[in-house]
Tab-separated table of C-alpha atoms and ligand atoms in Angstrom:
chain	number	residue	atom	x	y	z
A	115	MET	CA	-0.126	0.167	-0.083
A	116	ASP	CA	1.357	3.307	-1.114
A	117	GLY	CA	2.177	5.927	1.708
A	118	GLN	CA	0.591	8.699	-0.306
A	119	ARG	CA	-2.898	7.101	0.155
A	120	GLY	CA	-1.914	5.876	4.442
A	121	ARG	CA	-2.066	9.627	4.702
A	122	ARG	CA	-4.955	10.481	3.137
A	123	VAL	CA	-6.592	7.740	5.014
A	124	LEU	CA	-5.804	8.365	8.389
A	125	ASP	CA	-6.664	12.550	7.631
A	126	THR	CA	-10.102	10.889	6.667
A	127	ILE	CA	-10.556	8.842	10.325
A	128	LEU	CA	-9.311	11.825	12.069
A	129	ALA	CA	-11.865	14.384	10.011
A	130	SER	CA	-14.866	11.628	11.110
A	131	LYS	CA	-14.006	11.277	14.264
A	132	ARG	CA	-13.875	15.082	14.754
A	133	ALA	CA	-17.867	14.983	13.785
A	134	GLU	CA	-18.515	12.077	15.929
A	135	ILE	CA	-17.178	13.464	19.140
A	136	ALA	CA	-19.035	17.173	18.733
A	137	ALA	CA	-21.794	14.882	18.418
A	138	LEU	CA	-20.892	12.837	21.555
A	139	LEU	CA	-20.684	15.764	23.339
A	140	VAL	CA	-23.989	17.013	23.195
A	141	ALA	CA	-25.718	13.832	23.121
A	142	PRO	CA	-27.437	12.603	26.489
A	143	PRO	CA	-24.973	10.265	28.470
A	144	PRO	CA	-24.708	6.439	28.508
A	145	ARG	CA	-27.499	5.309	30.802
A	146	VAL	CA	-26.018	1.658	31.736
A	147	ILE	CA	-22.202	2.393	33.591
A	148	ARG	CA	-19.993	-1.342	33.184
A	149	ALA	CA	-17.713	-1.121	35.972
A	150	PRO	CA	-14.455	-1.418	34.346
A	151	ALA	CA	-12.116	-5.123	35.839
A	152	GLY	CA	-8.567	-3.792	36.483
A	153	GLY	CA	-5.586	-6.137	36.591
A	154	VAL	CA	-5.513	-5.039	32.483
A	155	PHE	CA	-1.231	-4.947	33.364
A	156	LYS	CA	-0.992	-8.164	34.754
A	157	ALA	CA	-2.865	-10.032	32.501
A	158	LEU	CA	-0.237	-8.638	29.995
A	159	ARG	CA	2.574	-8.983	31.837
A	160	ARG	CA	4.560	-12.463	30.791
A	161	PRO	CA	5.686	-14.487	33.831
A	162	GLU	CA	8.780	-15.173	33.997
A	163	GLY	CA	9.702	-17.940	32.038
A	164	GLY	CA	6.234	-18.395	30.738
A	165	ALA	CA	3.938	-17.844	27.453
A	166	LEU	CA	3.486	-15.160	25.162
A	167	ARG	CA	0.376	-13.250	26.071
A	168	LEU	CA	-2.316	-13.558	23.135
A	169	LEU	CA	-4.604	-10.773	22.136
A	170	ALA	CA	-7.443	-11.159	19.523
A	171	GLU	CA	-9.462	-8.477	17.983
A	172	VAL	CA	-13.140	-8.032	17.051
A	173	LYS	CA	-12.345	-6.268	13.461
A	174	LEU	CA	-14.836	-6.700	10.446
A	175	ARG	CA	-13.324	-4.723	8.182
A	176	SER	CA	-9.909	-2.633	7.695
A	177	PRO	CA	-8.788	0.274	5.398
A	178	SER	CA	-5.485	-2.047	4.391
A	179	ALA	CA	-7.467	-5.482	4.478
A	180	GLY	CA	-11.492	-4.394	3.245
A	181	ALA	CA	-14.064	-6.504	4.155
A	182	LEU	CA	-13.248	-9.441	6.730
A	183	SER	CA	-15.786	-12.678	8.318
A	184	SER	CA	-19.022	-11.347	9.447
A	185	VAL	CA	-20.040	-14.921	9.717
A	186	LEU	CA	-19.843	-14.745	14.039
A	187	ARG	CA	-21.551	-11.826	15.417
A	188	PRO	CA	-19.042	-9.865	17.932
A	189	ALA	CA	-20.574	-11.297	20.745
A	190	GLU	CA	-20.150	-15.140	19.537
A	191	ARG	CA	-16.557	-14.160	18.313
A	192	ALA	CA	-15.528	-12.725	21.603
A	193	ARG	CA	-16.878	-15.935	23.453
A	194	ARG	CA	-14.672	-18.148	20.691
A	195	TYR	CA	-11.582	-16.278	21.203
A	196	ALA	CA	-11.696	-16.467	25.560
A	197	GLU	CA	-12.279	-20.484	24.744
A	198	ALA	CA	-9.288	-20.170	22.523
A	199	GLY	CA	-6.987	-18.702	25.229
A	200	ALA	CA	-7.197	-15.227	24.483
A	201	THR	CA	-6.053	-12.830	27.529
A	202	MET	CA	-7.508	-9.568	26.566
A	203	ILE	CA	-9.970	-8.796	23.364
A	204	SER	CA	-9.185	-5.293	21.289
A	205	VAL	CA	-12.725	-4.654	19.841
A	206	LEU	CA	-12.842	-2.110	17.110
A	207	ILE	CA	-15.271	1.141	17.839
A	208	ASP	CA	-14.575	3.198	14.640
A	209	GLY	CA	-17.787	2.358	12.325
A	210	PRO	CA	-16.651	4.130	8.784
A	211	PHE	CA	-13.773	2.388	8.319
A	212	PHE	CA	-13.063	-0.673	10.575
A	213	GLY	CA	-17.162	-2.034	10.665
A	214	GLY	CA	-17.389	-1.459	14.735
A	215	SER	CA	-19.626	0.371	17.214
A	216	TYR	CA	-19.707	1.064	20.978
A	217	ASP	CA	-22.298	-1.353	21.098
A	218	ASP	CA	-20.261	-4.485	20.244
A	219	LEU	CA	-17.942	-3.291	22.636
A	220	ALA	CA	-20.649	-3.577	25.136
A	221	ALA	CA	-22.315	-6.717	23.500
A	222	CYS	CA	-18.652	-8.357	24.091
A	223	ARG	CA	-18.511	-7.090	28.001
A	224	ASP	CA	-21.958	-8.939	28.597
A	225	ALA	CA	-21.491	-12.153	27.093
A	226	LEU	CA	-18.019	-12.542	28.570
A	227	ASP	CA	-19.466	-11.676	31.625
A	228	VAL	CA	-21.904	-14.370	31.159
A	229	ALA	CA	-19.820	-16.956	30.099
A	230	PHE	CA	-16.383	-16.752	32.003
A	231	GLY	CA	-17.245	-14.379	35.399
A	232	ALA	CA	-14.642	-12.676	36.944
A	233	ALA	CA	-12.315	-14.850	34.689
A	234	ARG	CA	-13.352	-13.275	31.865
A	235	PRO	CA	-10.722	-11.533	29.421
A	236	LYS	CA	-9.850	-8.148	29.526
A	237	LEU	CA	-11.553	-5.737	26.982
A	238	LEU	CA	-9.257	-2.940	24.849
A	239	CYS	CA	-11.331	-0.407	23.552
A	240	LYS	CA	-9.918	0.225	19.790
A	241	GLU	CA	-11.186	3.667	18.562
A	242	PHE	CA	-8.856	6.994	17.374
A	243	ILE	CA	-9.376	8.527	21.245
A	244	LEU	CA	-8.917	12.735	20.208
A	245	ASP	CA	-11.389	13.644	23.531
A	246	PRO	CA	-12.203	12.280	27.346
A	247	ILE	CA	-15.897	11.879	26.255
A	248	GLN	CA	-14.676	8.842	23.910
A	249	LEU	CA	-12.999	7.468	27.512
A	250	ALA	CA	-16.421	7.684	29.010
A	251	MET	CA	-17.946	6.073	26.366
A	252	ALA	CA	-15.599	3.138	27.159
A	253	ALA	CA	-16.312	3.090	30.479
A	254	ALA	CA	-19.664	2.692	30.168
A	255	HIS	CA	-19.507	0.403	27.375
A	256	GLY	CA	-17.604	-1.867	29.513
A	257	ALA	CA	-13.797	-1.705	28.515
A	258	ASP	CA	-11.217	-2.275	30.857
A	259	ALA	CA	-8.418	-0.213	28.775
A	260	ALA	CA	-8.419	1.755	26.290
A	261	LEU	CA	-5.879	2.958	23.143
A	262	LEU	CA	-4.333	6.056	23.171
A	263	ILE	CA	-2.553	6.059	19.503
A	264	ALA	CA	0.293	8.432	20.233
A	265	ARG	CA	0.636	9.624	16.221
A	266	ILE	CA	-2.697	11.356	16.321
A	267	THR	CA	-2.215	13.432	19.630
A	268	SER	CA	0.608	15.745	21.367
A	269	ALA	CA	2.549	14.332	23.564
A	270	GLU	CA	0.709	16.847	26.400
A	271	ASP	CA	-2.669	16.196	25.106
A	272	LEU	CA	-1.262	11.988	25.232
A	273	ALA	CA	-0.421	12.633	28.857
A	274	ARG	CA	-4.369	14.346	29.410
A	275	LEU	CA	-5.949	11.811	28.100
A	276	ALA	CA	-3.417	8.973	29.866
A	277	ASP	CA	-4.648	10.662	33.030
A	278	ALA	CA	-8.469	10.670	32.543
A	279	ALA	CA	-8.380	6.991	31.534
A	280	ARG	CA	-7.044	6.187	34.375
A	281	ASP	CA	-9.580	8.469	36.290
A	282	LEU	CA	-12.158	6.395	35.086
A	283	GLY	CA	-10.399	3.105	36.062
A	284	ILE	CA	-9.553	2.584	32.560
A	285	GLU	CA	-6.085	1.437	32.072
A	286	PRO	CA	-4.176	3.436	28.983
A	287	PHE	CA	-2.991	1.336	26.499
A	288	VAL	CA	-0.374	3.516	24.531
A	289	GLU	CA	0.379	2.456	20.946
A	290	VAL	CA	3.415	3.998	19.208
A	291	THR	CA	5.417	3.548	16.674
A	292	THR	CA	8.631	4.987	16.744
A	293	GLU	CA	11.266	6.534	19.251
A	294	GLU	CA	9.728	9.755	19.256
A	295	GLU	CA	6.394	8.439	20.147
A	296	LEU	CA	7.889	5.956	22.736
A	297	ALA	CA	9.201	9.216	24.798
A	298	ALA	CA	5.595	10.613	24.240
A	299	ALA	CA	4.279	7.475	26.167
A	300	GLU	CA	6.418	7.450	28.682
A	301	HIS	CA	5.821	11.265	29.893
A	302	ALA	CA	2.238	9.802	29.677
A	303	ARG	CA	3.449	7.305	32.130
A	304	ALA	CA	1.860	4.065	30.146
A	305	ARG	CA	2.837	0.771	31.639
A	306	VAL	CA	1.085	-1.314	28.686
A	307	LEU	CA	2.138	-0.042	25.687
A	308	GLY	CA	1.701	-1.103	22.348
A	309	VAL	CA	4.217	-1.260	19.199
A	310	ASN	CA	2.810	-1.304	16.182
A	311	ALA	CA	4.592	-2.590	12.892
A	312	ARG	CA	1.877	-1.510	10.501
A	313	ASP	CA	2.512	2.311	10.301
A	314	LEU	CA	-1.033	4.452	10.208
A	315	ASP	CA	0.145	6.879	8.386
A	316	THR	CA	1.815	5.022	5.069
A	317	LEU	CA	-0.384	1.236	6.189
A	318	VAL	CA	3.131	-0.050	5.483
A	319	MET	CA	3.914	-3.238	7.463
A	320	ASP	CA	8.289	-2.595	9.148
A	321	PRO	CA	8.469	-5.510	11.402
A	322	ALA	CA	11.902	-4.579	11.871
A	323	ARG	CA	11.226	-0.806	12.831
A	324	ALA	CA	8.530	-2.788	15.808
A	325	GLU	CA	11.590	-5.084	16.505
A	326	ARG	CA	14.044	-2.250	17.226
A	327	VAL	CA	11.473	0.329	19.126
A	328	LEU	CA	9.926	-2.970	21.180
A	329	ALA	CA	13.140	-3.296	22.729
A	330	ARG	CA	13.416	-0.222	23.767
A	331	VAL	CA	10.527	-0.437	26.131
A	332	ASP	CA	11.119	-0.148	29.647
A	333	PRO	CA	11.592	-3.901	30.559
A	334	THR	CA	9.451	-3.575	33.544
A	335	ALA	CA	6.077	-2.306	31.270
A	336	ALA	CA	3.704	-4.594	29.502
A	337	ARG	CA	5.132	-4.668	25.952
A	338	VAL	CA	3.059	-5.849	23.505
A	339	HIS	CA	4.037	-6.721	19.797
A	340	LEU	CA	0.450	-5.095	17.366
A	341	SER	CA	0.056	-6.541	13.895
A	342	GLY	CA	0.932	-8.057	10.912
A	343	LEU	CA	1.039	-11.697	12.057
A	344	ALA	CA	-0.520	-14.256	10.135
A	345	SER	CA	0.264	-17.579	11.660
A	346	PRO	CA	1.297	-19.782	14.305
A	347	SER	CA	4.948	-20.272	13.237
A	348	ASP	CA	4.913	-15.682	13.134
A	349	VAL	CA	3.709	-16.027	17.147
A	350	ALA	CA	6.171	-18.173	17.518
A	351	ARG	CA	8.792	-15.667	16.557
A	352	ILE	CA	7.637	-13.229	18.402
A	353	ALA	CA	7.707	-15.576	21.477
A	354	GLN	CA	11.358	-15.750	21.366
A	355	GLY	CA	11.887	-12.050	21.635
A	356	PRO	CA	11.429	-9.379	24.931
A	357	ALA	CA	7.604	-9.123	24.067
A	358	ASP	CA	5.306	-9.901	26.858
A	359	ALA	CA	2.381	-9.983	24.436
A	360	ALA	CA	1.067	-9.876	20.852
A	361	LEU	CA	-2.350	-8.866	19.466
A	362	VAL	CA	-3.750	-10.506	16.371
A	363	GLY	CA	-6.579	-9.155	14.062
A	364	GLU	CA	-6.516	-9.737	10.596
A	365	ALA	CA	-5.471	-13.251	10.486
A	366	LEU	CA	-8.267	-14.364	13.060
A	367	MET	CA	-10.747	-12.292	11.059
A	368	ARG	CA	-10.263	-14.137	8.254
A	369	GLN	CA	-11.717	-17.854	10.255
A	370	ASP	CA	-15.103	-18.037	9.854
A	371	ASP	CA	-14.383	-19.829	13.162
A	372	PRO	CA	-11.000	-18.230	14.547
A	373	GLY	CA	-10.929	-20.676	17.324
A	374	PRO	CA	-8.192	-23.703	15.782
A	375	LEU	CA	-6.190	-21.110	14.148
A	376	LEU	CA	-6.080	-19.282	17.739
A	377	ALA	CA	-5.557	-22.021	19.868
A	378	ALA	CA	-2.647	-23.260	17.330
A	379	MET	CA	-1.616	-19.744	18.104
A	380	VAL	CA	-1.379	-20.239	21.871
A	381	THR	CA	0.590	-23.175	21.826
A	382	ARG	CA	3.049	-21.741	20.189
A	383	ALA	CA	3.589	-18.893	22.730
A	384	ALA	CA	3.716	-21.168	25.355
A	385	ALA	CA	6.342	-23.216	23.081
A	386	GLY	CA	8.591	-19.839	21.929
B	228	IGP	O1	-4.725	-6.883	11.549
B	228	IGP	P1	-3.354	-7.006	12.550
B	228	IGP	O2	-2.422	-6.897	11.237
B	228	IGP	O3	-3.157	-8.234	12.920
B	228	IGP	O4	-3.495	-5.990	13.427
B	228	IGP	C1	-4.154	-5.201	14.433
B	228	IGP	C2	-4.408	-4.344	14.950
B	228	IGP	O5	-2.775	-4.186	15.246
B	228	IGP	C3	-4.532	-3.494	14.459
B	228	IGP	O6	-6.178	-3.353	14.192
B	228	IGP	C4	-4.283	-1.571	14.799
B	228	IGP	C5	-2.946	-1.713	15.445
B	228	IGP	N1	-3.347	-0.363	15.586
B	228	IGP	C6	-4.695	0.334	15.528
B	228	IGP	C7	-5.120	1.459	15.578
B	228	IGP	C8	-6.391	1.661	15.374
B	228	IGP	C9	-7.161	0.741	14.069
B	228	IGP	C10	-6.459	-0.905	14.285
B	228	IGP	C11	-5.241	-0.785	14.500
């Protein structure tokens, strides 16, 4: 995918997000509140000598992949991810570009509460967050953590949004691609850090850059590899490095039943 197109996609997403935020700010607040669970950092930390943790993503489509499987409703897919051993489930919220919604997040949370109770995987709200109102929406709809993308905010706004998340009991999960963004994440006192192997501006995959940046993350943080993992052997390769966890989206979303592929990935995450 060429860089020009990626830049246009990100700019278009952010413009649509600003319009959504304006609407959220004047809409009545959500009536049901689902309390966050806490324990996100611990769920993502890899035990000494133990298995890489796996995060599985609910994403109906993406600008880079196009349409993905919609055979399973998000809540049923989240249940299968949990059964196959995901320690966290990421739910895309953005509608126009990724086919998601806050209602999808709430449906996943309610289904996981019923099926697994306190042993349920944690939930990550995956959205392009620019304003605290989106964090309030994430909390109301059942998120335990919220993605904060360093690329799309100033370092000061990132720190403010991270504080706002913590005030709501939500763990800020800060996504970076470069050393500069890593410095901003550190300034925001993030202890859960995702390094995206796909550059959001260019949509180009750069696993070598991701490996380099991940190696520079404070080893006492929860270090998460994001994007581009297609097979159990890709997971085994990440498990050999310093990452605590890895997130898999598209590969699972290409499966009408993601259970067998995720289970195979979980097996290789342990073997390293
Ligand atoms: O589908 P992949 O290549 O497995 O990647 C998942 C995830 O990392 C990706 O969906 C993602 C990472 N950061 C984001 C920010 C917004 C939307 C999506 C993303």
